[in-house]
Amino acid sequence: MLRFLVRRVAFGALVMLIVSLVVFILFYVASDPASSFCGRTCTPERKTQIKIVLGLNRSYPRQYLSFLNHLLHGDLGTSFVNRISVNSVIKSGLPATASLALGAAVLWLLMGIPIGITAATKPRSVRDRLATLFALVGVSLPSFVVGLMLLNLLFFQLTTHGHPWFPPSGYVGITDNPLQWARHLLLPWFTLAFITAAAYARLTRGSMLEVLGEDYIRTARAKGLRERTVIYKHGLRSALTPVITLLGIDIGTLLGGTVVTEQLFGLQGIGQSALNAVHNNDLPVVLGTVLVAAFFIVLANIVVDLLYAVLDARVRLS
Amino acid sequence: MSLSIEKSEAGADLPRPEGDVLVRLTGVVKHFPITSGVIRRKEVGRVHAVDGVDLEIRRGETLGLVGESGCGKSTLARLITGLQPVTKGSITFEGVELTKLGRRQMTPYRREIQMIFQDPYGSLNPRRRVGSIIGDPYDIHDVAAGDERKRLVQELMEVVGLNPEHYNRFPAEFSGGQRQRIGVARALALKPKLIVCDEPVSALDVSIQAQVINLLADLQKEFGLTYLFIAHDLSVVRHVSDRVAVMYLGKVGEQAEADELYGHPRHPYTGALLSAVPIPDPDRAASKRRVRLYGDVPSPINPPSGCRFHPRCPKAQDDCTTVDPLLIPAHGDPADHLTACHHPVEDGEDLALARPSISQPDPVAEAPDLPTADSLADRRTP
Amino acid sequence: MSETLVPAQPDTPVTAAAKEGAVVARTPTQLAWRRIKRDKVSLAAAVFILFVILVAIFAPVVCHIIGQSPTSQDRGDHGLTLDGVPVGPSRYHWLGTDEVGRDVLARLIYGSRISLIVGVLATAFELVIGIVVGLLAGYYSGKTDTLLSRFMDVVLSFPFILTALSIVAVTGPSLWVSIVVITFFGWSNIGRIVRGQVLSMREREFVEAARSLGAGDLRIMRKDLLPNLVGPLIVYSTLLIPVNIVSEATLSFLGLGVVPPTATWGNMLAGSADGLYRVAWWYLTFPAMALVLTTLAFNLLGDGLRDALDPRADRVLATK
Ligand SMILES: Nc1ncnc2c1ncn2[C@@H]1O[C@H](COP(=O)(O)OP(=O)(O)O)[C@@H](O)[C@H]1O
Ligand code: SF4
Ligand SMILES: [Mg+2]
C-alpha cells in the first residue's frame, strides 16, 4: 500500500512537471510575455528594460529552472496587470469556486444516484426509460444553456413578477452570512448539478446492473434476503465504487475553476479571474490558474486511486 | 459415415522412410516469467509451460500429443509454428534451425508449417468474409490476387467440403463444424508440409468431431501432409495417430508407436490415462480397473523435484523425488518406445494395486481428471 | 446402465450435415441493422441530424429562400424598435432579431455550419490520433503501452477550459484553434477505448492465426483488429460529436472560439447572456433549442447504435 502510494505520488509529480513544462513553453517560448507586460503603448527601450527586470533575457532553460524554482517555493508569480501576486488571486477565488463545486457535488449525488438505482432495479421498465431520457437530455445540455434558462425563469421572471427570491449574481462568503451564501449559490449549484447528475445516473445504473448480476448478489437473493436488503446493503456498496471514483475526479476538476458557471453568475472564483486574465492578456494569472487546476486534478486522481484500493479491498473481503 | 480413420489407412499408402524426420525438437524450453511491479518489473517466478522436450515428427506421419489441459501442449504448438520464441533449445525443420531465424527469414517456413486452432469461433475474424479469411495466406505471401485468388479459394472450399458459393459469408453464418473446415482450408491453402492441429475437434459436437477427423485423414492422404495432432483425449488420438507422445507438466513422459503405447504402457501416468479410457472390448474393460492418482496436478510454476509425476504416482519411490528420469527405452522395448520413468510398468502389472513407498497426499476419488469424452461408439454418426 | 446413457438415435438420419445447415444466416451487421430499424427514436434522431446537415450545407440557398442574411442589419422597423431593442418573431423575421437587428433564423442556419464543422472535424481528428495511439499501445503492450498510456493520463490531467483559455490567450481565438484544442483533449478517450479493445482482442486466436500465416504487425492491425473496432468506434464517434459541439459552443460562449460577427450558436447565446435574455426570450430560446436538439439527437442516435451493436443488449433482455 505504501509503495503504491509512493508510486502514485511520484507519477503525480511527473505529471505536474510535464504540465509546468508545457505551460512554460506556451507562455514563455511560443508567446512574447514582455510585450504583454508592456501593454499597448510600448517602446523598444521599455521592452528591453522589462526583459531585464523579468529575467526574460536569459536562456530558456535557465528561465524554466528559475520558474520551476519559484513554483517549488509555492510562488506562482505576479500579475502583469495589477502587480498582485498570483497566489493571492487564487486564494481569493478559492472560496467561491470551492463552495460552488462542493455544493453542486452534493446536489448531483442526491439527484443522480437515486435515479440510477431506480432505473437499475427495473431495467427496461418505463421508469428506466425515463431515467435514460433524463440522462441523455442532461448530457446533451450545455451548462450555460441550463444556467441561462435558470436565470431567465427563476431570477428574471420571478423578480419581474415581484418575487426576488434569487439574486442574478455575486458571491457572499459563508462566514459573512451563511443564508445569503446559499441563496446566491442555489442557481449556480443547480446549473452544475443538473448536467452532472445525468452522467451519475447513467454510471450508477450501469454499475448497479453489473453488480446485481454477480454471483454473490444471486447468493444473497437465494438466501432469501429481502430485495431491499440485497440492493442497498450488498449491491449499492460495490456499485458505488466507480461513482466515487468519478466524483473525486470531477471535484478535482471543478476546484480548478468552474469557468462557465462563474462567468454566468458573476461569481468571483478562480475560473472568473482566469477568464478575465485571458481578456486582459495577463499571462501569469492564466498560467498560475492552469497549474493550480492541474494540481487539483492530479491530487484528486491520487486520492481516488487510494480510495479505490481501500474500497475495493473491503468489498472483496466482505 | 463411420470413423474409418485407422492409422493404417491414413498413412499406409505413403512411403515413409523411418529416419525421415521433418521436425526435430531438442531440449525445448518455454518459460513465462511472472512479473510484478509497475515501474520496474521484477520477475517473481516463471511458469514452466514447456520444460525440456525432445520430440521428432516424421514426414507423412500423424504424431499424437496427449496430456491434461495446462500441461503445455498449446505452448509447444506455438513454439513449433513460431508464434512464440523458445526460451531454450532447438527446433529444426528439414534440418534448418528455426529458433535463430529473424522475421524475414522465417517467412518461407511460415508457408510450410500451418496451424489449425482449437476454437472454431475464436480463430476466425468475425468481421471478415470467409473468402477473405481463406484467401489470407495467398494475400500475405503474394501467391495470387483478384479472380485467381477467388478461384483458388473456392477450390479449397470444395476440397474441405464447403459450398464455394458461401464465399462471401461471414463466419457467424456457419456452424462450428463448418467453421473448423474454414480453418482447415486456410491451413491448407499454401500446401504446407506440416499442420499442427491444436485440439481441432475438442470444441465440436461429438457427432461432428468424426467428420472433421475424417476430413483431416482424407487430406493427409491426398496431399501427403504431416500432422502434429494435439488432444487431451486419448481415445481421439488413438485412432488418428501413428505415434503418440504423452505430456505431463511440460515434459514428455512416454512416446511410442500408437499400438505399442496402448498395448504396453510403461509410464504410470500413461497407464492411469489408459485406465480411464472406455474400452470397447468388454472383456478387457472388465480386467482394467481405474488407477487412482494422488492429489491434484501441481502448479507449473513450481514443478516437483525429480520426476515431476512423483507426488501423484502410485509407483513412486525415494529416487523419484530426487532424480529426473531420462526418456529412454525401458524393459527392452523397441528403440522408439521411450519412457521417462525409474520404475516403468511391466506388461500385465495391475497399476490399481500399486502403492508408492513414499508418503503421498490422500488419493483423489478416481484417477485422472482427463475428460474421457464418450466412447467412440457414442461418437459415431448414424 | 450404460444402455440408458446412450442417447437413442432417431431412425430418420438427422445427419450432422443437415443439423449444420440449420444455422441461421445472420451477420453482426445485419443484426445491428435490424435492431436499429425497429428503434423509432434512433431513426427520428437520424432524420433530424440529416436535416441539420442539409441545412448547414445549403445554408446560402436556405437563407436566399427566406430572404435573410446572417450578417446584414435590418435598419427598418422590423429590425430594432425605436429604443434599439430587438424585435420578436414576426412575418419579416420569423425567429426575431438580435441586438443589432440581424435575423436570428439566418444566424442559426449559418451557426449550424460552425457547430457541425467543429463537431465532425474534431471527432475525425480525435479518431485518427486515438486509433493510432490506442492500436500501438494495445498491440505492442509492455513498454510502448506503459509509455502511451501514461501519456494519455498526462493529457487527461490538463484542465480543459483553462488550458483552452491559455492557448487562446497566446494564439487568439479562431475556428482552427477551437478544433485543435478540442481534438487535443478528446483523442485520449478514443485512445483508451481502442487500447482496451485491442488488448482483449490481441490474445484471440484469429490474431494468432494471422500471425502464424506470416502476417506482419501492420497488416494484422489493419485487416484483423481495425474491422472489429468499427462497431464501438461508430458508437463513440456518434457520442463524441455532441460533446465536441458543446465544447465549441462553450468556447464561443466565453469569447474564446470563432470570433463575431461570424454566427455561431455559442456566440448568440453569449449575446443572450449579456443581458438580452431579459428582453428577448427568442434570442435565448431558439439558439438554445438548436444546440440542445442537435446534441440530443446525436446522443439518442449514439445510444440506439450502442444497443444495436452491443451483443449484450440481447442478454439483458433475455435475463429479464
Ligand atoms: N502467454 C502466457 N503467459 C503466461 N503463462 C502462459 C501463457 N501461455 C500459457 N501459459 C501457461 O502455460 C501452461 C501451459 O499452457 P498451455 O500450453 O496452453 O496448455 P495446454 O494447451 O496443454 O492446455 C499453463 O499453465 C498456462 O497457464
Ligand atoms: S519415475 Fe517414479 S514417480 Fe516418476 S513415473 Fe516413474 S515411478 Fe512414478
Ligand atoms: Mg491448449
mmCIF file of N, CA and C in Angstrom, chain B residues 230-294:
data_model
loop_
_atom_site.group_PDB
_atom_site.id
_atom_site.type_symbol
_atom_site.label_atom_id
_atom_site.label_comp_id
_atom_site.label_asym_id
_atom_site.label_seq_id
_atom_site.Cartn_x
_atom_site.Cartn_y
_atom_site.Cartn_z
ATOM 1 N N ILE B 230 -2.876 -32.651 -31.573
ATOM 2 C CA ILE B 230 -2.915 -32.454 -30.120
ATOM 3 C C ILE B 230 -4.312 -32.746 -29.607
ATOM 4 N N ALA B 231 -4.386 -33.411 -28.472
ATOM 5 C CA ALA B 231 -5.687 -33.670 -27.860
ATOM 6 C C ALA B 231 -5.491 -33.872 -26.368
ATOM 7 N N HIS B 232 -6.560 -33.640 -25.625
ATOM 8 C CA HIS B 232 -6.461 -34.004 -24.220
ATOM 9 C C HIS B 232 -7.203 -35.310 -23.979
ATOM 10 N N ASP B 233 -7.437 -35.996 -25.065
ATOM 11 C CA ASP B 233 -8.355 -37.114 -25.040
ATOM 12 C C ASP B 233 -7.699 -38.291 -25.757
ATOM 13 N N LEU B 234 -7.309 -39.276 -24.972
ATOM 14 C CA LEU B 234 -6.575 -40.404 -25.555
ATOM 15 C C LEU B 234 -7.374 -41.138 -26.620
ATOM 16 N N SER B 235 -8.691 -41.187 -26.458
ATOM 17 C CA SER B 235 -9.449 -42.009 -27.397
ATOM 18 C C SER B 235 -9.466 -41.392 -28.785
ATOM 19 N N VAL B 236 -9.471 -40.064 -28.874
ATOM 20 C CA VAL B 236 -9.418 -39.441 -30.188
ATOM 21 C C VAL B 236 -8.058 -39.689 -30.822
ATOM 22 N N VAL B 237 -7.024 -39.455 -30.039
ATOM 23 C CA VAL B 237 -5.670 -39.550 -30.570
ATOM 24 C C VAL B 237 -5.365 -40.956 -31.069
ATOM 25 N N ARG B 238 -5.866 -41.931 -30.342
ATOM 26 C CA ARG B 238 -5.549 -43.309 -30.672
ATOM 27 C C ARG B 238 -5.880 -43.643 -32.117
ATOM 28 N N HIS B 239 -6.999 -43.107 -32.558
ATOM 29 C CA HIS B 239 -7.469 -43.535 -33.871
ATOM 30 C C HIS B 239 -6.928 -42.713 -35.007
ATOM 31 N N VAL B 240 -6.201 -41.677 -34.716
ATOM 32 C CA VAL B 240 -5.645 -40.894 -35.819
ATOM 33 C C VAL B 240 -4.128 -40.979 -35.875
ATOM 34 N N SER B 241 -3.513 -41.450 -34.805
ATOM 35 C CA SER B 241 -2.064 -41.274 -34.717
ATOM 36 C C SER B 241 -1.282 -42.516 -35.129
ATOM 37 N N ASP B 242 -0.132 -42.262 -35.761
ATOM 38 C CA ASP B 242 0.831 -43.332 -35.966
ATOM 39 C C ASP B 242 1.657 -43.511 -34.708
ATOM 40 N N ARG B 243 2.084 -42.393 -34.175
ATOM 41 C CA ARG B 243 2.821 -42.443 -32.914
ATOM 42 C C ARG B 243 2.155 -41.490 -31.941
ATOM 43 N N VAL B 244 2.384 -41.733 -30.659
ATOM 44 C CA VAL B 244 1.754 -40.909 -29.638
ATOM 45 C C VAL B 244 2.812 -40.508 -28.614
ATOM 46 N N ALA B 245 2.765 -39.220 -28.216
ATOM 47 C CA ALA B 245 3.617 -38.770 -27.111
ATOM 48 C C ALA B 245 2.704 -38.284 -25.995
ATOM 49 N N VAL B 246 3.044 -38.652 -24.767
ATOM 50 C CA VAL B 246 2.232 -38.257 -23.619
ATOM 51 C C VAL B 246 2.979 -37.186 -22.839
ATOM 52 N N MET B 247 2.315 -36.071 -22.635
ATOM 53 C CA MET B 247 2.959 -34.957 -21.929
ATOM 54 C C MET B 247 2.419 -34.840 -20.520
ATOM 55 N N TYR B 248 3.301 -34.458 -19.616
ATOM 56 C CA TYR B 248 2.855 -34.173 -18.255
ATOM 57 C C TYR B 248 3.663 -32.995 -17.722
ATOM 58 N N LEU B 249 3.005 -31.933 -17.357
ATOM 59 C CA LEU B 249 3.654 -30.750 -16.774
ATOM 60 C C LEU B 249 4.874 -30.290 -17.565
ATOM 61 N N GLY B 250 4.705 -30.126 -18.863
ATOM 62 C CA GLY B 250 5.780 -29.531 -19.651
ATOM 63 C C GLY B 250 6.830 -30.504 -20.136
ATOM 64 N N LYS B 251 6.672 -31.788 -19.816
ATOM 65 C CA LYS B 251 7.669 -32.766 -20.292
ATOM 66 C C LYS B 251 6.970 -33.934 -20.965
ATOM 67 N N VAL B 252 7.727 -34.612 -21.856
ATOM 68 C CA VAL B 252 7.180 -35.826 -22.456
ATOM 69 C C VAL B 252 7.512 -36.985 -21.530
ATOM 70 N N GLY B 253 6.482 -37.727 -21.108
ATOM 71 C CA GLY B 253 6.714 -38.842 -20.194
ATOM 72 C C GLY B 253 6.942 -40.146 -20.940
ATOM 73 N N GLU B 254 6.256 -40.270 -22.070
ATOM 74 C CA GLU B 254 6.392 -41.512 -22.818
ATOM 75 C C GLU B 254 6.017 -41.245 -24.260
ATOM 76 N N GLN B 255 6.740 -41.907 -25.179
ATOM 77 C CA GLN B 255 6.316 -41.826 -26.570
ATOM 78 C C GLN B 255 6.609 -43.136 -27.262
ATOM 79 N N ALA B 256 5.720 -43.508 -28.188
ATOM 80 C CA ALA B 256 5.879 -44.791 -28.871
ATOM 81 C C ALA B 256 4.913 -44.857 -30.024
ATOM 82 N N GLU B 257 5.066 -45.918 -30.820
ATOM 83 C CA GLU B 257 4.042 -46.212 -31.821
ATOM 84 C C GLU B 257 2.722 -46.380 -31.110
ATOM 85 N N ALA B 258 1.659 -45.976 -31.770
ATOM 86 C CA ALA B 258 0.367 -45.959 -31.098
ATOM 87 C C ALA B 258 0.025 -47.321 -30.488
ATOM 88 N N ASP B 259 0.088 -48.386 -31.274
ATOM 89 C CA ASP B 259 -0.288 -49.700 -30.761
ATOM 90 C C ASP B 259 0.613 -50.123 -29.618
ATOM 91 N N GLU B 260 1.875 -49.840 -29.803
ATOM 92 C CA GLU B 260 2.857 -50.181 -28.784
ATOM 93 C C GLU B 260 2.509 -49.473 -27.476
ATOM 94 N N LEU B 261 2.208 -48.185 -27.575
ATOM 95 C CA LEU B 261 1.926 -47.397 -26.376
ATOM 96 C C LEU B 261 0.641 -47.875 -25.695
ATOM 97 N N TYR B 262 -0.364 -48.140 -26.502
ATOM 98 C CA TYR B 262 -1.625 -48.555 -25.903
ATOM 99 C C TYR B 262 -1.543 -49.995 -25.399
ATOM 100 N N GLY B 263 -0.709 -50.799 -26.063
ATOM 101 C CA GLY B 263 -0.586 -52.191 -25.654
ATOM 102 C C GLY B 263 0.348 -52.379 -24.465
ATOM 103 N N HIS B 264 1.426 -51.627 -24.465
ATOM 104 C CA HIS B 264 2.407 -51.787 -23.396
ATOM 105 C C HIS B 264 2.760 -50.453 -22.777
ATOM 106 N N PRO B 265 1.826 -49.797 -22.111
ATOM 107 C CA PRO B 265 2.168 -48.521 -21.480
ATOM 108 C C PRO B 265 3.226 -48.749 -20.414
ATOM 109 N N ARG B 266 4.241 -47.914 -20.413
ATOM 110 C CA ARG B 266 5.320 -48.089 -19.447
ATOM 111 C C ARG B 266 5.272 -47.042 -18.347
ATOM 112 N N HIS B 267 4.866 -45.841 -18.723
ATOM 113 C CA HIS B 267 4.852 -44.771 -17.728
ATOM 114 C C HIS B 267 3.578 -44.904 -16.895
ATOM 115 N N PRO B 268 3.678 -44.816 -15.579
ATOM 116 C CA PRO B 268 2.473 -44.945 -14.746
ATOM 117 C C PRO B 268 1.388 -43.940 -15.125
ATOM 118 N N TYR B 269 1.809 -42.765 -15.607
ATOM 119 C CA TYR B 269 0.813 -41.755 -15.996
ATOM 120 C C TYR B 269 0.037 -42.232 -17.223
ATOM 121 N N THR B 270 0.777 -42.780 -18.199
ATOM 122 C CA THR B 270 0.100 -43.330 -19.374
ATOM 123 C C THR B 270 -0.875 -44.415 -18.944
ATOM 124 N N GLY B 271 -0.409 -45.269 -18.045
ATOM 125 C CA GLY B 271 -1.266 -46.335 -17.551
ATOM 126 C C GLY B 271 -2.539 -45.791 -16.930
ATOM 127 N N ALA B 272 -2.371 -44.739 -16.136
ATOM 128 C CA ALA B 272 -3.535 -44.156 -15.473
ATOM 129 C C ALA B 272 -4.492 -43.565 -16.504
ATOM 130 N N LEU B 273 -3.918 -42.880 -17.504
ATOM 131 C CA LEU B 273 -4.775 -42.297 -18.545
ATOM 132 C C LEU B 273 -5.539 -43.392 -19.274
ATOM 133 N N LEU B 274 -4.820 -44.467 -19.615
ATOM 134 C CA LEU B 274 -5.456 -45.551 -20.364
ATOM 135 C C LEU B 274 -6.549 -46.209 -19.549
ATOM 136 N N SER B 275 -6.330 -46.313 -18.252
ATOM 137 C CA SER B 275 -7.339 -46.979 -17.426
ATOM 138 C C SER B 275 -8.623 -46.168 -17.383
ATOM 139 N N ALA B 276 -8.516 -44.884 -17.768
ATOM 140 C CA ALA B 276 -9.708 -44.045 -17.742
ATOM 141 C C ALA B 276 -10.421 -44.029 -19.082
ATOM 142 N N VAL B 277 -9.775 -44.581 -20.110
ATOM 143 C CA VAL B 277 -10.402 -44.581 -21.426
ATOM 144 C C VAL B 277 -11.354 -45.759 -21.518
ATOM 145 N N PRO B 278 -12.572 -45.517 -21.897
ATOM 146 C CA PRO B 278 -13.515 -46.621 -22.034
ATOM 147 C C PRO B 278 -13.027 -47.555 -23.134
ATOM 148 N N ILE B 279 -13.059 -48.795 -22.875
ATOM 149 C CA ILE B 279 -12.544 -49.735 -23.865
ATOM 150 C C ILE B 279 -13.714 -50.490 -24.469
ATOM 151 N N PRO B 280 -13.779 -50.463 -25.800
ATOM 152 C CA PRO B 280 -14.929 -51.090 -26.461
ATOM 153 C C PRO B 280 -15.036 -52.583 -26.125
ATOM 154 N N ASP B 281 -13.874 -53.249 -25.972
ATOM 155 C CA ASP B 281 -13.865 -54.680 -25.714
ATOM 156 C C ASP B 281 -14.265 -54.950 -24.260
ATOM 157 N N PRO B 282 -15.444 -55.564 -24.045
ATOM 158 C CA PRO B 282 -15.936 -55.722 -22.681
ATOM 159 C C PRO B 282 -15.041 -56.616 -21.831
ATOM 160 N N ASP B 283 -14.394 -57.607 -22.429
ATOM 161 C CA ASP B 283 -13.548 -58.486 -21.633
ATOM 162 C C ASP B 283 -12.381 -57.738 -21.025
ATOM 163 N N ARG B 284 -11.744 -56.929 -21.901
ATOM 164 C CA ARG B 284 -10.585 -56.178 -21.393
ATOM 165 C C ARG B 284 -11.058 -55.111 -20.422
ATOM 166 N N ALA B 285 -12.213 -54.523 -20.722
ATOM 167 C CA ALA B 285 -12.711 -53.487 -19.832
ATOM 168 C C ALA B 285 -12.864 -54.024 -18.421
ATOM 169 N N ALA B 286 -13.351 -55.252 -18.342
ATOM 170 C CA ALA B 286 -13.562 -55.827 -17.023
ATOM 171 C C ALA B 286 -12.244 -56.003 -16.279
ATOM 172 N N SER B 287 -11.209 -56.325 -17.027
ATOM 173 C CA SER B 287 -9.947 -56.604 -16.355
ATOM 174 C C SER B 287 -9.218 -55.336 -15.955
ATOM 175 N N LYS B 288 -9.664 -54.228 -16.501
ATOM 176 C CA LYS B 288 -8.946 -52.984 -16.192
ATOM 177 C C LYS B 288 -9.678 -52.198 -15.124
ATOM 178 N N ARG B 289 -9.002 -51.886 -14.089
ATOM 179 C CA ARG B 289 -9.615 -51.025 -13.108
ATOM 180 C C ARG B 289 -8.994 -49.651 -13.198
ATOM 181 N N ARG B 290 -9.742 -48.667 -12.878
ATOM 182 C CA ARG B 290 -9.184 -47.317 -12.962
ATOM 183 C C ARG B 290 -8.109 -47.128 -11.914
ATOM 184 N N VAL B 291 -7.056 -46.482 -12.334
ATOM 185 C CA VAL B 291 -5.931 -46.255 -11.441
ATOM 186 C C VAL B 291 -6.173 -44.982 -10.654
ATOM 187 N N ARG B 292 -5.883 -45.055 -9.370
ATOM 188 C CA ARG B 292 -6.073 -43.860 -8.559
ATOM 189 C C ARG B 292 -4.791 -43.037 -8.545
ATOM 190 N N LEU B 293 -4.950 -41.756 -8.774
ATOM 191 C CA LEU B 293 -3.805 -40.854 -8.639
ATOM 192 C C LEU B 293 -3.974 -40.055 -7.360
ATOM 193 N N TYR B 294 -2.857 -39.556 -6.863
ATOM 194 C CA TYR B 294 -2.893 -38.807 -5.615
ATOM 195 C C TYR B 294 -2.923 -37.310 -5.891
#
